mmCIF file of C-alpha atoms in Angstrom:
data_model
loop_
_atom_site.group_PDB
_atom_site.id
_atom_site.type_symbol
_atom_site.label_atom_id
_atom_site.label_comp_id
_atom_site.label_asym_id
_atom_site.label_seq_id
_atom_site.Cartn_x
_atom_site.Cartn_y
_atom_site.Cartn_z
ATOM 1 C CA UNK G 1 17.764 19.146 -9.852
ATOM 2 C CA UNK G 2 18.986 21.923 -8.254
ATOM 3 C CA UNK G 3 17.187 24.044 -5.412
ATOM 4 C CA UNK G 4 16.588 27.349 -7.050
ATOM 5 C CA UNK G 5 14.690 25.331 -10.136
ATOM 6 C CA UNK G 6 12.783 22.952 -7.607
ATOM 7 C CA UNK G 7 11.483 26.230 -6.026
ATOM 8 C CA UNK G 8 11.096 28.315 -9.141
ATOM 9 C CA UNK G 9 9.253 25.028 -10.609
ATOM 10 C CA UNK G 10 7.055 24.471 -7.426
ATOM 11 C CA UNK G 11 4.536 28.113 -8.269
ATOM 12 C CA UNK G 12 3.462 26.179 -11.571
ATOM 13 C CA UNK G 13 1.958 23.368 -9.703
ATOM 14 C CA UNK G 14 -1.621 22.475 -8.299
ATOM 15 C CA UNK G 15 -1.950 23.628 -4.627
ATOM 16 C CA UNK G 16 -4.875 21.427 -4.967
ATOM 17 C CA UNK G 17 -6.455 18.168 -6.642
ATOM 18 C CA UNK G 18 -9.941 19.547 -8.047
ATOM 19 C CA UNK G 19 -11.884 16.498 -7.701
ATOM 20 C CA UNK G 20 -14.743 18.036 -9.484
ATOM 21 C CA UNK G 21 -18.197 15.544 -8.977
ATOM 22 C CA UNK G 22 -15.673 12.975 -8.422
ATOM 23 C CA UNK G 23 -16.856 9.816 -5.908
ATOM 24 C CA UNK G 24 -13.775 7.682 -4.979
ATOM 25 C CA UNK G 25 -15.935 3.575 -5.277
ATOM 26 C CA UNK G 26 -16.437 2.108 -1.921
ATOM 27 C CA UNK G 27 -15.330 -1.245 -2.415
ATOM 28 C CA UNK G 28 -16.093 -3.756 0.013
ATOM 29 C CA UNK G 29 -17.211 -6.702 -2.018
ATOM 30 C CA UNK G 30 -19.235 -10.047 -0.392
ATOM 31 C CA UNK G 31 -16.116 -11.682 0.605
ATOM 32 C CA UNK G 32 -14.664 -8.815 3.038
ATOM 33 C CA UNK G 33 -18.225 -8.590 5.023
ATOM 34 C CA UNK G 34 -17.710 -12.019 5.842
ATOM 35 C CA UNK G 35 -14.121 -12.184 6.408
ATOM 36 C CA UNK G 36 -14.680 -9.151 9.019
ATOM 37 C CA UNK G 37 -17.410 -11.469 10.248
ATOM 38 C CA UNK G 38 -14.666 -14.296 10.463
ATOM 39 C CA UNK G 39 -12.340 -12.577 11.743
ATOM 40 C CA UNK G 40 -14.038 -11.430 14.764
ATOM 41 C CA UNK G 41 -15.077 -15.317 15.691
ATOM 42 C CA UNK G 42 -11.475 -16.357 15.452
ATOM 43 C CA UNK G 43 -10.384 -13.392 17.651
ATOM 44 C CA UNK G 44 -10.980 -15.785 21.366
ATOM 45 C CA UNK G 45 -8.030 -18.204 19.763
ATOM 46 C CA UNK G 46 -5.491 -15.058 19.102
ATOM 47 C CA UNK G 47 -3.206 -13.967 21.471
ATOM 48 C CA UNK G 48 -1.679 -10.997 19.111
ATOM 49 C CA UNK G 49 -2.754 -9.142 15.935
ATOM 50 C CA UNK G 50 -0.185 -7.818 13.565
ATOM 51 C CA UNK G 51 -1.862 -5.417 11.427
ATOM 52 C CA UNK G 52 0.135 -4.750 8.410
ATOM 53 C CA UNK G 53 -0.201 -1.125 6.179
ATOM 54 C CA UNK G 54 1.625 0.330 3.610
ATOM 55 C CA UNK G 55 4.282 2.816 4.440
ATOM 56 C CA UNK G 56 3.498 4.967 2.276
ATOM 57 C CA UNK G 57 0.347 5.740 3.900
ATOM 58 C CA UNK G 58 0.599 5.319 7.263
ATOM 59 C CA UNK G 59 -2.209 6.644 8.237
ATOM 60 C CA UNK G 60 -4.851 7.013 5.419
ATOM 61 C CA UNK G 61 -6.862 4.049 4.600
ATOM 62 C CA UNK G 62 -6.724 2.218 8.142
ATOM 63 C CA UNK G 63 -9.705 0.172 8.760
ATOM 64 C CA UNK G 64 -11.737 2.277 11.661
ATOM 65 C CA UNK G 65 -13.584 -1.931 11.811
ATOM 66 C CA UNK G 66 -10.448 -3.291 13.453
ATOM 67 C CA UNK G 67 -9.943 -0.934 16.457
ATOM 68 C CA UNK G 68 -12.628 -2.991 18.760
ATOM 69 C CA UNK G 69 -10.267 -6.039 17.687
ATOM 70 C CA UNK G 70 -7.125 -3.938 18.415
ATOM 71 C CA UNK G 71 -8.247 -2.973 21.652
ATOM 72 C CA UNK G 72 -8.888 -6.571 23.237
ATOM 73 C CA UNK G 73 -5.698 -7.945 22.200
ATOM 74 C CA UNK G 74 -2.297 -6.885 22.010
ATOM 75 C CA UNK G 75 -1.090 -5.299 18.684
ATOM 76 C CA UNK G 76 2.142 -4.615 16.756
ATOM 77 C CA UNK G 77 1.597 -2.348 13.236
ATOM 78 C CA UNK G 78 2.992 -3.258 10.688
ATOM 79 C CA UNK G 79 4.730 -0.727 8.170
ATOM 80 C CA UNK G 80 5.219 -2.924 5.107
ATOM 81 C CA UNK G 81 6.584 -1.388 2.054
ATOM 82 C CA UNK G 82 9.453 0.615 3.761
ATOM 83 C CA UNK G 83 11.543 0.563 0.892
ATOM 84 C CA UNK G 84 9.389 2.759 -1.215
ATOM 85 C CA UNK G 85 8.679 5.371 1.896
ATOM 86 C CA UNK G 86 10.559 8.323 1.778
ATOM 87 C CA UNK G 87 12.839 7.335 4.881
ATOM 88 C CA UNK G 88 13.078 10.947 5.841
ATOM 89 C CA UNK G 89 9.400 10.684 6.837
ATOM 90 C CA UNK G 90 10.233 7.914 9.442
ATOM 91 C CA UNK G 91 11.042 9.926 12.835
ATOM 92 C CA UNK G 92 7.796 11.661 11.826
ATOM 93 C CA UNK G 93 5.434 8.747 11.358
ATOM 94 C CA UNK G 94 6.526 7.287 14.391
ATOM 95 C CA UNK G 95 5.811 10.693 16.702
ATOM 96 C CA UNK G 96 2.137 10.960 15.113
ATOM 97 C CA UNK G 97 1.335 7.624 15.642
ATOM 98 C CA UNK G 98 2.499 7.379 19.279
ATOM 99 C CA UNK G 99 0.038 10.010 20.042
ATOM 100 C CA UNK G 100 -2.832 7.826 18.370
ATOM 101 C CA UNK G 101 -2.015 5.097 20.825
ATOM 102 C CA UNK G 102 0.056 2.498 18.094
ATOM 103 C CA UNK G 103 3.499 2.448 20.205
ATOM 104 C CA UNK G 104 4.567 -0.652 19.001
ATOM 105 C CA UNK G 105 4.832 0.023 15.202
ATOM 106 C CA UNK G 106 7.823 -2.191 12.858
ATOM 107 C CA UNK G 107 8.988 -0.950 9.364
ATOM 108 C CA UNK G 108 9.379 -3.850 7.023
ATOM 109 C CA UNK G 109 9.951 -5.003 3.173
ATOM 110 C CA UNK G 110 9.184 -8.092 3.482
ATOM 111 C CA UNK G 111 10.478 -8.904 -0.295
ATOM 112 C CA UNK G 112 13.759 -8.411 0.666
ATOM 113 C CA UNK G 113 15.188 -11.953 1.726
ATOM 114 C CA UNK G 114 17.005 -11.005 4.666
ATOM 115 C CA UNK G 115 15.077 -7.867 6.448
ATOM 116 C CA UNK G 116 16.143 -7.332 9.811
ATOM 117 C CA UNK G 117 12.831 -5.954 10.915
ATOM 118 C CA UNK G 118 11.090 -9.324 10.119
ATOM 119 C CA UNK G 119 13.485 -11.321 13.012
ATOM 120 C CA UNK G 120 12.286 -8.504 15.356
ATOM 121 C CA UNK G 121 8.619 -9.538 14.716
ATOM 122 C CA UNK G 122 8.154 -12.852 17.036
ATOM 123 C CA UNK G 123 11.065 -11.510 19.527
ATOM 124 C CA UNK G 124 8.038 -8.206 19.790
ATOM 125 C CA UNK G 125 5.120 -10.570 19.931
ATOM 126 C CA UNK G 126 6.442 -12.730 23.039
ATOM 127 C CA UNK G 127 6.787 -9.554 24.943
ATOM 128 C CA UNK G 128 3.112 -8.309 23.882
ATOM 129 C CA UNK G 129 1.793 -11.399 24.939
ATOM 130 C CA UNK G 130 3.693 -11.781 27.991
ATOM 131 C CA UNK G 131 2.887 -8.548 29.146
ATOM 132 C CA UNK G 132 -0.823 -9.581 29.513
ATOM 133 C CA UNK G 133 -2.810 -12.532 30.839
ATOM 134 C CA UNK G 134 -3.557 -15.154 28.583
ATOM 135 C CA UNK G 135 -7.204 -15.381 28.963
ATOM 136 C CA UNK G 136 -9.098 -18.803 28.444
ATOM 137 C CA UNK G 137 -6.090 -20.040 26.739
ATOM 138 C CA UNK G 138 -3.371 -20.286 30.050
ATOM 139 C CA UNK G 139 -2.888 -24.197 29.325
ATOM 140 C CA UNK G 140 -1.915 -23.952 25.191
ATOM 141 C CA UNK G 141 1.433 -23.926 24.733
ATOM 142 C CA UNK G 142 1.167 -22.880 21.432
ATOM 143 C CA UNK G 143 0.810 -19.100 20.100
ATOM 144 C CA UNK G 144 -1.865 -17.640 17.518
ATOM 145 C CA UNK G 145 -1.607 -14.924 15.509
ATOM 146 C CA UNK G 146 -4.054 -12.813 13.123
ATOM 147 C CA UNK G 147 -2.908 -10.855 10.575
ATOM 148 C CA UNK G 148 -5.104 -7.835 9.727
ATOM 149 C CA UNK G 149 -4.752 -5.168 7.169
ATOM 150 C CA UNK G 150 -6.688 -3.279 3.758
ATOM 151 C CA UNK G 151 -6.035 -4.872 0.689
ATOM 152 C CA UNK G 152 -2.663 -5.425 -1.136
ATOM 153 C CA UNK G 153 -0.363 -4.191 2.113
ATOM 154 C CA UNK G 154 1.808 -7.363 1.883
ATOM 155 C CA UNK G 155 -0.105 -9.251 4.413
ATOM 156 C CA UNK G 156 0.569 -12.616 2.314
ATOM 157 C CA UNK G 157 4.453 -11.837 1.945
ATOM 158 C CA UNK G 158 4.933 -10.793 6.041
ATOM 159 C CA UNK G 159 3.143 -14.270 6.637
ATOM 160 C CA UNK G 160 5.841 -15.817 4.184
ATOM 161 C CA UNK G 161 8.770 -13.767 4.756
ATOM 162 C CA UNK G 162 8.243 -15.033 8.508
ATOM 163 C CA UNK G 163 8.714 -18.319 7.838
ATOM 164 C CA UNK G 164 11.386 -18.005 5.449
ATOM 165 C CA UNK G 165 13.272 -16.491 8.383
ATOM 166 C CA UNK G 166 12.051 -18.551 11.240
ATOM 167 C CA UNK G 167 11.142 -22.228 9.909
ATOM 168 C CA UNK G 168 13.391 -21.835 6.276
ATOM 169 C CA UNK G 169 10.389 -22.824 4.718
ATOM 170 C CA UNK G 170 8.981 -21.257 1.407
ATOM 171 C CA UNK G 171 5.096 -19.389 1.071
ATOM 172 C CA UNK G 172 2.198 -20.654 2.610
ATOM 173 C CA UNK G 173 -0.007 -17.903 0.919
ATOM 174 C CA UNK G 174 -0.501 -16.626 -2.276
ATOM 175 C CA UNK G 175 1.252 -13.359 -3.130
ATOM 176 C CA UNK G 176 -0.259 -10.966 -5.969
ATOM 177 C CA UNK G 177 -0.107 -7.725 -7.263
ATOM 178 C CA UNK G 178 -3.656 -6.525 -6.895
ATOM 179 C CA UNK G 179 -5.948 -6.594 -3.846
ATOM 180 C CA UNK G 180 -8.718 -9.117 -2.946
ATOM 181 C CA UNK G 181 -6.014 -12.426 -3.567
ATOM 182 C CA UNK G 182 -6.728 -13.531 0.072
ATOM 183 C CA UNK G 183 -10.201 -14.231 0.325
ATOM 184 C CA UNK G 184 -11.359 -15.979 3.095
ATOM 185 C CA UNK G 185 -9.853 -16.441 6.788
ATOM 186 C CA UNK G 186 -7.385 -19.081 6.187
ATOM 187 C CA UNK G 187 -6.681 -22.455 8.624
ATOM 188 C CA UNK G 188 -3.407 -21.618 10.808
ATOM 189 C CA UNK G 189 -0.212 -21.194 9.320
ATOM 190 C CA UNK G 190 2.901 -22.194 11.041
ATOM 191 C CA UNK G 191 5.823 -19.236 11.211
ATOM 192 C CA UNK G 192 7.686 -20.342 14.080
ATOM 193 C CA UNK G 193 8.773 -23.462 15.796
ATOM 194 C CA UNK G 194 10.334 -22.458 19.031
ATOM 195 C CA UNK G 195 8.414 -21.106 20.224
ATOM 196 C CA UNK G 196 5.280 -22.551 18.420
ATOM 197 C CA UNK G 197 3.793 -19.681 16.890
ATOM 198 C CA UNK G 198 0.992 -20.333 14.080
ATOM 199 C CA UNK G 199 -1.025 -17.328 12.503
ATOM 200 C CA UNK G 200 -4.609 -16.818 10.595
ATOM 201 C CA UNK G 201 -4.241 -15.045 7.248
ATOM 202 C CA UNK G 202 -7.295 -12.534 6.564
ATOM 203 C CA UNK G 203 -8.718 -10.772 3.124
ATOM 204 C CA UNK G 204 -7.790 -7.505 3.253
ATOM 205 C CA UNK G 205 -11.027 -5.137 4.408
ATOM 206 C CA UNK G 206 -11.284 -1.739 3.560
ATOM 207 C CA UNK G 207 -14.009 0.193 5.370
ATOM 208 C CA UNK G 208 -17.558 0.215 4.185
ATOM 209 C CA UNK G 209 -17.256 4.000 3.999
ATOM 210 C CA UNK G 210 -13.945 5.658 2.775
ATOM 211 C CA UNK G 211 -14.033 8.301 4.875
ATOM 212 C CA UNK G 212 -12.674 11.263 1.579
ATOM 213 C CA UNK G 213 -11.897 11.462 -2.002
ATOM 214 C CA UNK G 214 -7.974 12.551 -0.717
ATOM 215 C CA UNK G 215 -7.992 8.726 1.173
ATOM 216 C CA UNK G 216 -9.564 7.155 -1.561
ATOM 217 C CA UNK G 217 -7.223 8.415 -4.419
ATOM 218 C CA UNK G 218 -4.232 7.569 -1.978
ATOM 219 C CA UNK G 219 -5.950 3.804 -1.276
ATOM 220 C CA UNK G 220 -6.413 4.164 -4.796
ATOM 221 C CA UNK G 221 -2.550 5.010 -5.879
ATOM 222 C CA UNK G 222 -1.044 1.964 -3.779
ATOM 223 C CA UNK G 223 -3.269 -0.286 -5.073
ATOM 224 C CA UNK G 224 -5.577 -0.898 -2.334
ATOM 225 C CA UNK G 225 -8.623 -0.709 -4.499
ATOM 226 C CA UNK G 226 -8.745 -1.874 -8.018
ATOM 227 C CA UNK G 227 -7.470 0.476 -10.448
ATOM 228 C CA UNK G 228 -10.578 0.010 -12.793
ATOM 229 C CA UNK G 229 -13.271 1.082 -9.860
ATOM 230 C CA UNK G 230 -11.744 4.780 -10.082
ATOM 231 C CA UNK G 231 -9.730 5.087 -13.531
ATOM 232 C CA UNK G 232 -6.678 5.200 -14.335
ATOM 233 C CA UNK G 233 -6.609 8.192 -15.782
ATOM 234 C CA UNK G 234 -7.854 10.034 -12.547
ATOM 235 C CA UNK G 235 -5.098 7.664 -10.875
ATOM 236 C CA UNK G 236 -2.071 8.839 -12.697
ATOM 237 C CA UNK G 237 -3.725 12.971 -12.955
ATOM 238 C CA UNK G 238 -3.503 12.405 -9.183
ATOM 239 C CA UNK G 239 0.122 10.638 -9.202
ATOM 240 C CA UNK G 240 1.112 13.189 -11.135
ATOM 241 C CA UNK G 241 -0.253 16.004 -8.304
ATOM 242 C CA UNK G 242 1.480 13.954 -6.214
ATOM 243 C CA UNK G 243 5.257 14.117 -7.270
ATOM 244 C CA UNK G 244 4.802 17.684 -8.179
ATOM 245 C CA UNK G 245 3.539 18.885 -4.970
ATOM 246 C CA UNK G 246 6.755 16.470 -2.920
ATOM 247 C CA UNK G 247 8.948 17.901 -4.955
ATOM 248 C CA UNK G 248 10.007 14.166 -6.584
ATOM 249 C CA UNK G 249 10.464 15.139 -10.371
ATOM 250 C CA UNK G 250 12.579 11.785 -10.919
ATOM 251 C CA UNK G 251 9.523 11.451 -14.411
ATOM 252 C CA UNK G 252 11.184 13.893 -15.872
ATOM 253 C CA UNK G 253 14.518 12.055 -17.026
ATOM 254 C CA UNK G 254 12.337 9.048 -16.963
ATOM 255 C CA UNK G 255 10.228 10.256 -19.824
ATOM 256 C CA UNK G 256 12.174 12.163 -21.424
ATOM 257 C CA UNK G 257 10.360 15.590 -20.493
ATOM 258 C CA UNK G 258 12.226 18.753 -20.524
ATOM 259 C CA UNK G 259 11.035 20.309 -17.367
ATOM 260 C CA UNK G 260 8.359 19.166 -14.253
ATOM 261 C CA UNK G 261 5.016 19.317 -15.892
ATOM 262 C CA UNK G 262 1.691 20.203 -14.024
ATOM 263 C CA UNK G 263 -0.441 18.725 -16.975
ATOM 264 C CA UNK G 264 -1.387 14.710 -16.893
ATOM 265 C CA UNK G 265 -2.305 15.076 -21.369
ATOM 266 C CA UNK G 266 0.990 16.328 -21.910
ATOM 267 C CA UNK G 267 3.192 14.033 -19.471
ATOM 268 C CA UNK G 268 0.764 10.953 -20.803
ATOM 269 C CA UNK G 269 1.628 11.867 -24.440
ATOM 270 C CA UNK G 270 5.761 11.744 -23.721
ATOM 271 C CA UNK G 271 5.539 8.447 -22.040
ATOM 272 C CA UNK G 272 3.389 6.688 -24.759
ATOM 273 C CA UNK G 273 5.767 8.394 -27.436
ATOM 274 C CA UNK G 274 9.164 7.276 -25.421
ATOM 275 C CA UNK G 275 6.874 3.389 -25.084
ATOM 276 C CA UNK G 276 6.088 3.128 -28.564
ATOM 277 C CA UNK G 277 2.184 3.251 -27.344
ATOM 278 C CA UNK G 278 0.974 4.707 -30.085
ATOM 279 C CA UNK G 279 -1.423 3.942 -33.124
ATOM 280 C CA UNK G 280 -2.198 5.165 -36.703
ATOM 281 C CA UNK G 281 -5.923 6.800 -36.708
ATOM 282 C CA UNK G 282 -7.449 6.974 -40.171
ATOM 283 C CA UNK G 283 -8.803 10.951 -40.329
ATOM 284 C CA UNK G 284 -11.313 12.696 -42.481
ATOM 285 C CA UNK G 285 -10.594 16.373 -43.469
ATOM 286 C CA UNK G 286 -11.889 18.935 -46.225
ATOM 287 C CA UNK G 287 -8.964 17.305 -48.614
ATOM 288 C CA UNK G 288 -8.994 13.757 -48.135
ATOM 289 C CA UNK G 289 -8.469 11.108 -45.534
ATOM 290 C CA UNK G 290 -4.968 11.470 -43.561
ATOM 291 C CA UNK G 291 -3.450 8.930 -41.073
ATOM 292 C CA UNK G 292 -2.851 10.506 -37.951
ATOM 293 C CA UNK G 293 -0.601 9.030 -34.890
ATOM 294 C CA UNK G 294 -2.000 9.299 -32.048
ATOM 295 C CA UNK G 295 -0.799 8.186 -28.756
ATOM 296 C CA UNK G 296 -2.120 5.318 -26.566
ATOM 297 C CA UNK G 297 -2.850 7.750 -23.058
ATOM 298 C CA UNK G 298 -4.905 4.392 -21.488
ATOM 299 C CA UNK G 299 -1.143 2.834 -22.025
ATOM 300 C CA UNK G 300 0.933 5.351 -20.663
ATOM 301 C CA UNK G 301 -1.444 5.876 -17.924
ATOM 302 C CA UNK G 302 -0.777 1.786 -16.837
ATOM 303 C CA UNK G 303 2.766 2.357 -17.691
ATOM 304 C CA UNK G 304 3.051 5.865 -15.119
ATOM 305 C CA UNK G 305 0.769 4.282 -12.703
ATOM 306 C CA UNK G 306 2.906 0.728 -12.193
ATOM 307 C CA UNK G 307 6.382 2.571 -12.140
ATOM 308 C CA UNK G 308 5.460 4.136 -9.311
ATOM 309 C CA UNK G 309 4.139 1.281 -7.583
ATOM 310 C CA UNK G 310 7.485 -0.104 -8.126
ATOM 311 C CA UNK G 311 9.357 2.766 -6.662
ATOM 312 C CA UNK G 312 11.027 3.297 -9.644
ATOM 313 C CA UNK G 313 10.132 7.145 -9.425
ATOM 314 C CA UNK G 314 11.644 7.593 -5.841
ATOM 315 C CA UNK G 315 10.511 6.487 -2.753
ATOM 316 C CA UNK G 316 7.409 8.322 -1.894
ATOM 317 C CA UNK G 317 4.945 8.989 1.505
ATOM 318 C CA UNK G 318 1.930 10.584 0.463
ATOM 319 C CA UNK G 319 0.724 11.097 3.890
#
C-alpha cells in the first residue's frame, strides 16, 4: 500500500482505545502463588535465571515479583517470539532496556529447528556465572538453571529447543498454545552435557496486579491470559486498534476488505462472510417470518484473533 494512502488512511483511525468501565481480569490462579512460592526456595540451587518474554512486548507484562530473584543471581532475558516482532523495532528494544539495567538480553524463536540465538544461550550463561562467585555451591560441578517468565512466552519450547541443540534429544516439557500448561516447578531438566547444565521449568506468573488496562489488553493479545477472562470481542476491537494505529493493514487483502477499516462490526462481518461463519436466523416481521443470514462475529473474532498470533498479519511489536 502505497505511502500517500497509508497517511491519508491513518486520520480515520482511533488515536485512542476507549476502554469505557472496562477492568482487564487479574489472573493469578492457586497454582502461580505457589509456584512463585517454589520458585523462590529453589533459587539457593540456581546459578542463572533465563527469563523468557515475548518479543512483541518487551516490556509490558514483566513480572515486577521476579526482580528480587533477578537481582541475586545472574540473568540473561529472553526475547522469544522474534519472528513475529517487527525486526525494525530491535536496535530500539535493546537501547530502552539497557537503561533499565537488562544488558544481557537474546532474541530467539525457539520453533525454528536451527536458531542461532539458542547455541548462544549456554556459551552466555558460562560467562554470567563465571563472572561471579559461586556461593554455597563452589564444589558442584554441575550447573542449574531456572527458567522464569508470564504465561505462554515459550518457556517450555526454549527448555526444549535447548536440548534439541545441545544433547539432540527431543522435549522434556509440554508445549501448548494457551497459558497455565506448566504448572508446578518441575524436577531438573538436563539441556547440556558438557558442560553439565540442568534447568527448573516454572508456571508462568503474571503479577497479582496488572499494573493498566493498555498492559492487560497487550498480555491479553499474545495470549498471556486466557482469552475468555477478557473477551474476545474486546480482544480483536483492540487488535484491530492495533494494526491500524502501526500502520500494518496486511487484513485487508486477507479479508477481502476494500480499504483499512477503523470499525471491529464491520471487519468481523467480512471475515465470517469470506469463512463461511455464518447461520440462517428465523425472523418475525409485520408480513411473515423471513430467514435472515447472519454472520457468526464470536467466529470471526477466534478466527482474527489466532491469525495474528500466528503472524500471519505481519510481524508486529505493540510496545
Amino acid at each position: 500500500m502505497r505511502l500517500q494512502q497509508i497517511l491519508r488512511d491513518a486520520s480515520k483511525f482511533r488515536a485512542v482505545f476507549d476502554f469505557g468501565a472496562r477492568d482487564i481480569a487479574h489472573w493469578f490462579p492457586g497454582h502461580m502463588a505457589k509456584g512463585l512460592k517454589q520458585m523462590k526456595a529453589n533459587l539457593k540451587k540456581v546459578d542463572c535465571i533465563l527469563e523468557i518474554h515475548d518479543a512483541r512486548i518487551p516490556f509490558s507484562g514483566r513480572n515486577p515479583l521476579f526482580q528480587e530473584s533477578l537481582d541475586v543471581r545472574p540473568h540473561l532475558l529472553v526475547l522469544n517470539k522474534m519472528d513475529l516482532a517487527d525486526p525494525s523495532s530491535k536496535q530500539r528494544v535493546l537501547k530502552q532496556l539497557g537503561g533499565k539495567g537488562a544488558e544481557n538480553v537474546l532474541f530467539t524463536d525457539c520453533l525454528r529447528q536451527r536458531d542461532e540465538n539458542v547455541k548462544k544461550i549456554v556459551p552466555l550463561v558460562m560467562e554470567l556465572i563465571e563472572s561471579r562467585p559461586r556461593f554455597h555451591r563452589e564444589e558442584d560441578t554441575n550447573y542449574c538453571l531456572m527458567v522464569i517468565g508470564v504465561p505462554n512466552v515459550g518457556k517450555s519450547s526454549l527448555i526444549n529447543a535447548l536440548r534439541r541443540t545441545n544433547l539432540k534429544k527431543g522435549r522434556a516439557s509440554k508445549v501448548g498454545g494457551e497459558p497455565g500448561i506448566t504448572r508446578a516447578v518441575l524436577s531438573k531438566i538436563q539441556v547440556c552435557e558438557r558442560p553439565a547444565i540442568f534447568l527448573f521449568d516454572t508456571p508462568g506468573v503474571l503479577s497479582p496486579k496488572i499494573e493498566s488496562i493498555e498492559t492487560g489488553m497487550k498480555l491479553a493479545l499474545c495470549g498471556t491470559i486466557l482469552d475468555h477472562l477478557v473477551g474476545e470481542d474486546i480482544i480483536a476491537d483492540y487488535l484491530l486498534y492495533s494494526l491500524n494505529r502501526l500502520g500494518k493493514f496486511s487484513y485487508v487483502d486477507r479479508y477481502d476488505l476494500e480499504e483499512p477499516c477503523d470499525d471491529i462490526q464491520h471487519v468481523l462481518k467480512r471475515i465470517a462472510v469470506k469463512l463461511g461463519k455464518t447461520q440462517r436466523v428465523k425472523a418475525i416481521t409485520g408480513v411473515g417470518d423471513i430467514t435472515v443470514i447472519m454472520p457468526n462475529y464470536t467466529a470471526a473474532a477466534y478466527d482474527f484473533i489466532r491469525t495474528f498470533r500466528k503472524g500471519q498479519l505481519g510481524r508486529v511489536t505493540l510496545d
